[in-house]
Backbone as a ProteinNet text record, in pm:
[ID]
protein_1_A
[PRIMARY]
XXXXXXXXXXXXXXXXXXXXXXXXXXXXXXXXXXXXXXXXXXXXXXXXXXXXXXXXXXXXXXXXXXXXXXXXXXXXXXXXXXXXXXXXXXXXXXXXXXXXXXXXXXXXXXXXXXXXXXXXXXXXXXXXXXXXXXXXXXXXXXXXXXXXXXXXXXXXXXXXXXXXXXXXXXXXXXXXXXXXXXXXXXXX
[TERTIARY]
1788.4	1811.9	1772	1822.4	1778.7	1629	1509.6	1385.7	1349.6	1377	1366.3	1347.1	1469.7	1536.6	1472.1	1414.7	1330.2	1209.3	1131.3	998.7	1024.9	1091.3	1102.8	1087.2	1151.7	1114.8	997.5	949.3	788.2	684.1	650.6	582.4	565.9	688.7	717.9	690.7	656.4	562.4	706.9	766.6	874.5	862.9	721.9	668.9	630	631.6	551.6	402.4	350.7	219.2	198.5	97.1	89.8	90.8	157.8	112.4	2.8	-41.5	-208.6	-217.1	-279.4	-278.3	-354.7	-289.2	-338.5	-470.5	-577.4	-715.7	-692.3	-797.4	-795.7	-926.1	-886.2	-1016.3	-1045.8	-1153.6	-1217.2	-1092.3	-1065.9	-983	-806.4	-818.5	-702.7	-611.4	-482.9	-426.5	-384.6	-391.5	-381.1	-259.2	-145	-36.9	-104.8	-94.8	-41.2	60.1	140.8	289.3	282.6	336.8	384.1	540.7	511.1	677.6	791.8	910.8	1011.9	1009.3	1049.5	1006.1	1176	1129.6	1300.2	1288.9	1456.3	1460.8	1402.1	1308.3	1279.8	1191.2	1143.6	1006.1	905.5	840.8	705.7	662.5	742	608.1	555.6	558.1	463.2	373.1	367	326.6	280.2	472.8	482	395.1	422.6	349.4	488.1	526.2	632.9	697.5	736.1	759.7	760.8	692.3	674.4	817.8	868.4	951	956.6	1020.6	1000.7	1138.2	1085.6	1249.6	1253.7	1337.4	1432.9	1295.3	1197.3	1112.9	987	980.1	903.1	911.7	804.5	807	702.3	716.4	600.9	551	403.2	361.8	269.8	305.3	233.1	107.2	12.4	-101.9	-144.6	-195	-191.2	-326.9	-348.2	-479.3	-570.4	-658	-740.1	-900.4	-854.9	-1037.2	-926.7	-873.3	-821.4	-858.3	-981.7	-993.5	-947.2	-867.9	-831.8	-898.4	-857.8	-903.7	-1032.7	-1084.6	-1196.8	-1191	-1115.2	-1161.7	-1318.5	-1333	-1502.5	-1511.4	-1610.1	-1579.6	-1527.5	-1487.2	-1355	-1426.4	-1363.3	-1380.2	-1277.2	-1311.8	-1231.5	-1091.1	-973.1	-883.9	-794.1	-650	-628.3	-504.6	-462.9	-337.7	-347.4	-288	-243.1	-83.7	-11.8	121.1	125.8	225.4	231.3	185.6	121.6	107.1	103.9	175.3	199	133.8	38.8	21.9	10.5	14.4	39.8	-40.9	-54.3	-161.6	-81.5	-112.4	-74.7	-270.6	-196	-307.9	-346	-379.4	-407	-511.8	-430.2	-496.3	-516.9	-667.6	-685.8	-686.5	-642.2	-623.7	-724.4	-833.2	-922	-894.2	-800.6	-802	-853.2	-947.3	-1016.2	-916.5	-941.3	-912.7	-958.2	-895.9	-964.3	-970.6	-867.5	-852.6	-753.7	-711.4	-573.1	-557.7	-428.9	-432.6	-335.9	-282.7	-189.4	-58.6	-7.3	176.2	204.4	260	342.9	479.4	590	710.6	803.5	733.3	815.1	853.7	959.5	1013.8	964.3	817.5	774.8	652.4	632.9	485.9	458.8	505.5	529.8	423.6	366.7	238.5	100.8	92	3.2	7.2	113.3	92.6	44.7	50	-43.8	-218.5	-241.2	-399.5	-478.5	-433	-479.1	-502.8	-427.9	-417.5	-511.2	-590.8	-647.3	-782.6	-884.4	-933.5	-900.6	-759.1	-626	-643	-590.2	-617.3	-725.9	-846.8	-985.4	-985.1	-979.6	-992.9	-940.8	-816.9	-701.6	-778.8	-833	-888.5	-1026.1	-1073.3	-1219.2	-1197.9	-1090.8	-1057.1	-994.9	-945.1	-844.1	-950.1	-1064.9	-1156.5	-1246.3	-1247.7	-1303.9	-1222.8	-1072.6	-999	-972.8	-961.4	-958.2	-857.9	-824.3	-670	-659	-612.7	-580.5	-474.9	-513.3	-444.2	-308	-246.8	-81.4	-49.7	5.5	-3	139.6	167.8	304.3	303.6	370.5	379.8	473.9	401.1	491.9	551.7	652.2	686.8	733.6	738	826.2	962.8	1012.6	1203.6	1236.1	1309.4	1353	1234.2	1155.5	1081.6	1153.1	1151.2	1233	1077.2	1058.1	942.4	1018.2	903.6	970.3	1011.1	960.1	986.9	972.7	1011.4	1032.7	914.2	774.9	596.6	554.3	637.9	480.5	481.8	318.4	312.8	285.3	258.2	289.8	360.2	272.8	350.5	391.4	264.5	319.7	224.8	319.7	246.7	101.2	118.2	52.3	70.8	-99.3	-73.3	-175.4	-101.4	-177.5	-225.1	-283.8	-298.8	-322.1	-237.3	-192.2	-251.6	-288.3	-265.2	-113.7	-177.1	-42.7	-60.1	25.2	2.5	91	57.2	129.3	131.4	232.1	232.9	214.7	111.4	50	135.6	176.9	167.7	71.3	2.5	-95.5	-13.1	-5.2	17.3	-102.4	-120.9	-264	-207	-211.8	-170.5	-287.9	-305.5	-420	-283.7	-302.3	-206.2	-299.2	-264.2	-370.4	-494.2	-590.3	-673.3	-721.6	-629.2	-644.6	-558.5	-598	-482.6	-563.7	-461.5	-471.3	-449.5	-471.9	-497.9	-388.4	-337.7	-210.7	-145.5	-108.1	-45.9	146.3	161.8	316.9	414.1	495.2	580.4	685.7	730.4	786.1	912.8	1053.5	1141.5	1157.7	1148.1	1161.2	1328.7
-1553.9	-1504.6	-1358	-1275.9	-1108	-1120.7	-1208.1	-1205.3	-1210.5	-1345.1	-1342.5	-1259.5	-1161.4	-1046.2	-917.4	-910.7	-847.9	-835.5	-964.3	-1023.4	-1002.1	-1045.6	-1049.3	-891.6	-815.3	-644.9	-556	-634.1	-582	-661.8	-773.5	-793.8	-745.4	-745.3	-639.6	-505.8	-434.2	-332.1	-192.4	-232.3	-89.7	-56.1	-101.1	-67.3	116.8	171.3	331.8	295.8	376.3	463	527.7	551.3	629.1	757.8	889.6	996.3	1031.9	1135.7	1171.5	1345.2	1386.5	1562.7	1549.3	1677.8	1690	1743.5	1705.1	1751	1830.1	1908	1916.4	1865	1897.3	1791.4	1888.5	1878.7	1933.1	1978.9	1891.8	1950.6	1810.3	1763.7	1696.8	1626.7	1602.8	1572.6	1451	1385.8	1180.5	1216	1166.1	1085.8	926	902.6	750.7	705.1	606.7	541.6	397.5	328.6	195.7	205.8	107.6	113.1	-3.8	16.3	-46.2	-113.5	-303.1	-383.1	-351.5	-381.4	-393.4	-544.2	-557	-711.2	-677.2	-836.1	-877.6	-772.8	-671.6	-621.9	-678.2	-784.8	-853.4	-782.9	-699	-587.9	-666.4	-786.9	-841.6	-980.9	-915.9	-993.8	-1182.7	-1209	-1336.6	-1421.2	-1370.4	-1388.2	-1379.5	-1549.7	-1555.5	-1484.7	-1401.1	-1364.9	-1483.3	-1473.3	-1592.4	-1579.3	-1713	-1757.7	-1743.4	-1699.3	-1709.6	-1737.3	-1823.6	-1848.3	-1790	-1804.6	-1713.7	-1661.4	-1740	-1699.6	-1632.4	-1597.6	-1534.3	-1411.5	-1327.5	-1176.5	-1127.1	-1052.9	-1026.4	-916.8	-874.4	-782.9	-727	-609.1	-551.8	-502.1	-488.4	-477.6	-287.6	-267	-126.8	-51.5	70.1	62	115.7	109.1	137.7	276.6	241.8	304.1	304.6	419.7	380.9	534.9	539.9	675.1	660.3	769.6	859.8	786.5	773.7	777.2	873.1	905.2	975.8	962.8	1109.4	1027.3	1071.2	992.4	1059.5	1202.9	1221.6	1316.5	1361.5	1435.8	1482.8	1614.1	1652.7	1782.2	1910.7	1997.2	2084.4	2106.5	2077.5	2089.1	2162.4	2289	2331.9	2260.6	2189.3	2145.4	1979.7	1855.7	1749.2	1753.4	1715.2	1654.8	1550.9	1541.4	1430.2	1279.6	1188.8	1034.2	983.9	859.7	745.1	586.6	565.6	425.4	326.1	241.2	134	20.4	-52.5	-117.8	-260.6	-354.4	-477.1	-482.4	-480.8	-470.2	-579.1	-678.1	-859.6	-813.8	-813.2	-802.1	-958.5	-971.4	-1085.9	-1126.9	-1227.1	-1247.9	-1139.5	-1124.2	-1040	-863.7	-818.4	-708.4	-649.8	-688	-629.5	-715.1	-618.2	-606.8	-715.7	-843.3	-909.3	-906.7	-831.2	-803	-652.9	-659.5	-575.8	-558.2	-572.2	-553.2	-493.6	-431.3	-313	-419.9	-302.4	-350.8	-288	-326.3	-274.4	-270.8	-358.2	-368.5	-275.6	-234.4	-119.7	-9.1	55.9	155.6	302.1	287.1	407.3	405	255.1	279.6	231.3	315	256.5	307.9	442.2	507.5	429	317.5	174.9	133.6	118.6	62.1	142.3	269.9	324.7	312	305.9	275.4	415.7	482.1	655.1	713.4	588.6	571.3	503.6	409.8	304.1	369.7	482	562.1	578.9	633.1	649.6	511	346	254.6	206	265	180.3	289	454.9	531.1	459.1	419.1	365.2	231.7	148.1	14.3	17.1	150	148.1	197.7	262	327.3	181.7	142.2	71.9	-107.6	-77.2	-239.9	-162.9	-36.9	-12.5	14.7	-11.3	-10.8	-137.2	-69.5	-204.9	-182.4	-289	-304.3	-339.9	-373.1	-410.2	-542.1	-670.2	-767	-747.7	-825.2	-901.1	-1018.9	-1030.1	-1139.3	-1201.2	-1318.4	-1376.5	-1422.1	-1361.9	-1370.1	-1466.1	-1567.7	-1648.2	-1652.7	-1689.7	-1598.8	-1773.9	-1779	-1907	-1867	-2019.4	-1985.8	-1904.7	-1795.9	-1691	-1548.2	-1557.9	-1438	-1365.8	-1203.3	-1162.1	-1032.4	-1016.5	-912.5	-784.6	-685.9	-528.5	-477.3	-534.4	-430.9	-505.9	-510.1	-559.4	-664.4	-559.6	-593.5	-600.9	-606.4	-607.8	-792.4	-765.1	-906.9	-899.8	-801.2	-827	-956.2	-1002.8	-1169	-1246.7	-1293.6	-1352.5	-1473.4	-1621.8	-1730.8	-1736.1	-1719.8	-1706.5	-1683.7	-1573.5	-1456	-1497.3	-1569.6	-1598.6	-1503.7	-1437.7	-1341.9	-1405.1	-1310.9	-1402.7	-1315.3	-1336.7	-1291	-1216.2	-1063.1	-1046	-945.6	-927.2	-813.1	-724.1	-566.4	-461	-406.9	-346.9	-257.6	-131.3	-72.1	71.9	164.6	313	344.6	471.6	535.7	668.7	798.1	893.4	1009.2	1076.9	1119	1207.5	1315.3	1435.2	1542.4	1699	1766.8	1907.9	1998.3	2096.1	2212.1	2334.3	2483.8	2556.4	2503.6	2444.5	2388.9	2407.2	2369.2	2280.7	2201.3	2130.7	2047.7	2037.8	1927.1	1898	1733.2	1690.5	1493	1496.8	1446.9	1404.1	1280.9	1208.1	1088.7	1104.9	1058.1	1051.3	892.9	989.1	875.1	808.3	675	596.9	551.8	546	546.7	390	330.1	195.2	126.3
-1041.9	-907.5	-895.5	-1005.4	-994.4	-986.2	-1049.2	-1057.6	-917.2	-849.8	-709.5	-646.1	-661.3	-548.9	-545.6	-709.2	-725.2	-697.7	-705.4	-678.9	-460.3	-441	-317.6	-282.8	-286.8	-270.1	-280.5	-423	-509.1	-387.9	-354	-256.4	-151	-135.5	19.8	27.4	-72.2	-123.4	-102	-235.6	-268.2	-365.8	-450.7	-564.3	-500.3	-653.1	-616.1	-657.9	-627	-632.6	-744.3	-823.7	-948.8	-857.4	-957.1	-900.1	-861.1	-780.1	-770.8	-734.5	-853	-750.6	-632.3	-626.9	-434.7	-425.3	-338	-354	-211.3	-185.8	-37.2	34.3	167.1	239.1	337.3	408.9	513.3	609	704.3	795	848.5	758	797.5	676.6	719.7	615.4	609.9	502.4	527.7	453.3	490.1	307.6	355.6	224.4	239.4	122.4	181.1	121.9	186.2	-15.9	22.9	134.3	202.5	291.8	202.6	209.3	241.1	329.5	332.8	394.6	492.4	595.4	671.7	764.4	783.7	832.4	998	979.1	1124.5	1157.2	1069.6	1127	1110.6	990.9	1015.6	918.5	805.1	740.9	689.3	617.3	520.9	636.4	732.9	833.1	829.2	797.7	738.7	623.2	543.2	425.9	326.4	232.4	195.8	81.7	17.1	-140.2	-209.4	-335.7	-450.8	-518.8	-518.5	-626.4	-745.8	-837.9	-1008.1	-1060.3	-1188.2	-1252.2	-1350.6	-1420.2	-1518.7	-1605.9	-1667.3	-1766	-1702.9	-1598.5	-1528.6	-1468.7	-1471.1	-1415.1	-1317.3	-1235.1	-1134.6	-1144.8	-1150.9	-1202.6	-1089.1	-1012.4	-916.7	-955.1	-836.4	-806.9	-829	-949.5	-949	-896.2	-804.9	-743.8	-807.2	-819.2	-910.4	-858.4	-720	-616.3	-524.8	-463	-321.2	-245.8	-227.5	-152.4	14.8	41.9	168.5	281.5	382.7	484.1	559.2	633.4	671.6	849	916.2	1070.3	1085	1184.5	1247	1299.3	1330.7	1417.8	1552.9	1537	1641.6	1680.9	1788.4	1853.1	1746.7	1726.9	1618.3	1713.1	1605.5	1626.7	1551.6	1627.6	1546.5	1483.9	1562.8	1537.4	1570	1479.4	1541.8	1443.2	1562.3	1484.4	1390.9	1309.8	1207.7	1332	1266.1	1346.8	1246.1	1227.1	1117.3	1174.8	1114.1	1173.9	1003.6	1072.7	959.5	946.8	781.1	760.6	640	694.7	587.7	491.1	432.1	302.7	258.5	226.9	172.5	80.2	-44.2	-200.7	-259.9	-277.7	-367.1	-484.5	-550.5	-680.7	-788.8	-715.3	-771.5	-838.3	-731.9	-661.7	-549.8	-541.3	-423.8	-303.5	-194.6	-17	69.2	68	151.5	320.8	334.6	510.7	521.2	591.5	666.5	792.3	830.2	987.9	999.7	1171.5	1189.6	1191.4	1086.4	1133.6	1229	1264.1	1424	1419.1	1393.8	1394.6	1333	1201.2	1123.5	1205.1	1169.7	1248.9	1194.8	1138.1	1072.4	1121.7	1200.8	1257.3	1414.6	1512.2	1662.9	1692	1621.6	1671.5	1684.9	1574.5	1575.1	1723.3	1800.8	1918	2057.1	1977.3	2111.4	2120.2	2203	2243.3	2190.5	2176.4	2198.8	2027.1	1959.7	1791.8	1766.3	1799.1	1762.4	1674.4	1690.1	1628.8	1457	1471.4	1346.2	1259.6	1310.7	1238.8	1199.1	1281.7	1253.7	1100.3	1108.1	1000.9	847.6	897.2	756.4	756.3	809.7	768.6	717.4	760.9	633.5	514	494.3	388.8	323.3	340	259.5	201.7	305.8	249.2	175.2	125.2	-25.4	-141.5	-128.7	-219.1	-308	-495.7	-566.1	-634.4	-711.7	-780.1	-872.6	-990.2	-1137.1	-1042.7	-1046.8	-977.3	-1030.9	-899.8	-933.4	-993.9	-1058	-1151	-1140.6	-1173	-1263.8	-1382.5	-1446.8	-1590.2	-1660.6	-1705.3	-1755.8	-1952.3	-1970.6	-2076.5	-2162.1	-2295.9	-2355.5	-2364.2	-2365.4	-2438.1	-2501	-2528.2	-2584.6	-2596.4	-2494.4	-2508	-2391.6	-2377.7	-2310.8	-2329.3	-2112.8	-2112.4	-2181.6	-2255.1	-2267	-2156.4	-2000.9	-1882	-1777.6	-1701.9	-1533.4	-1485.1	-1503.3	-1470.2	-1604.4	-1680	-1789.7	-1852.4	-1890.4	-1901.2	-2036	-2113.8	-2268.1	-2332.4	-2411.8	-2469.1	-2416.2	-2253.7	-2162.7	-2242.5	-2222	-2309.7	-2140.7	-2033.1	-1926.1	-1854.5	-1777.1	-1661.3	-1566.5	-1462.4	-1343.4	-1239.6	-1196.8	-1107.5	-978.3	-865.7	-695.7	-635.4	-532	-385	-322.3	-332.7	-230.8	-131.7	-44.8	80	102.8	135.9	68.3	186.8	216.1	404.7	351.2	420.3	369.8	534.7	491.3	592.4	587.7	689.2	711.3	809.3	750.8	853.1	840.4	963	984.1	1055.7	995.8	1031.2	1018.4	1122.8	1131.2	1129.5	1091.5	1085	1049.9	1138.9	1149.4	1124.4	1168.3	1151.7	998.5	916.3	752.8	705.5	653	591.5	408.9	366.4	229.6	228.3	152.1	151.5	29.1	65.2	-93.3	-27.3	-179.1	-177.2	-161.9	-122.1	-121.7	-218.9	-292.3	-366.3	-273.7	-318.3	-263.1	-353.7	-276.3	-399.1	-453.8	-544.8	-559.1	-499.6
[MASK]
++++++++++++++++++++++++++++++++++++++++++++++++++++++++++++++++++++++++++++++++++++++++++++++++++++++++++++++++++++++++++++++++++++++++++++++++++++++++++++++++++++++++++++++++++++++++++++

């Protein structure tokens, strides 16, 4: 049951992010963060968490290529306020990006539903269909093997790698006309 509950959370993307130093960029500032799935928002935009039993472990999708967003060009600006829009991610057994589309429901991304954003999500959806991944897997383990760790599939008798979908969120923020591009951690 704890595997479940667990597996159920890790899909829903409350996994972290490897650290990343901060680079800077031309003129704007991206975070991006996995979200915390919340009830009856849609983050995993109905897409079910996988089941596992007792001898089984779920092993998240680690990214491997996930460069920044990029807006187009814009008229120079000195200032934009923080805007958060949001992205369901659909990682294939492969790793690679097979789609993504805007979440909307999360209460971290209402800015997705303005029309005046839509610029903002097209930015986060080219960025994110050149991103690749070290797949997700389930790890299946024999009678009395016990994983070293939560994801790891070390001395797994077999490691299937799945399909799964991860709710990304984007803030795009100008401040004195500079910013810096850094990743933001996510608490598990």
């Amino acid at each position: 049951m704890a595997a479940a509950l667990w597996l159920s959370l890790a899909v829903a993307g409350c996994a972290t992010r490897p650290p990343a130093s901060e680079a800077v960029a031309d003129t704007y500032n991206v975070g991006q963060r996995l979200l915390l799935a919340e009830a009856g928002s849609g983050s995993a935009g109905g897409v079910q968490p996988y089941t596992l039993s007792a001898s089984e472990v779920f092993r998240m999708p680690v990214p491997r290529y996930a460069p920044l967003p990029e807006l187009p060009g814009l008229p120079v600006r000195n200032s934009l306020p923080p805007v958060t829009v949001c992205l369901n991610v659909v990682v294939d057994a492969q790793g690679g990006v097979q789609r993504s589309f805007p979440l909307l429901g999360h209460s971290q991304c209402g800015a997705g539903n303005d029309a005046g954003n839509g610029y903002l999500l097209q930015a986060a959806d080219d960025a994110v269909r050149q991103w690749r991944f070290a797949p997700a897997a389930i790890c299946r383990f024999d009678a009395g093997t016990t994983p070293a760790a939560p994801d790891d599939c070390s001395g797994a008798a077999q490691v299937q790698e799945v399909p799964v979908t991860l709710p990304y969120a984007f803030t795009f923020e100008i401040v004195q006309g500079q910013a810096r591009v850094r990743i933001e951690r996510t608490p598990r």
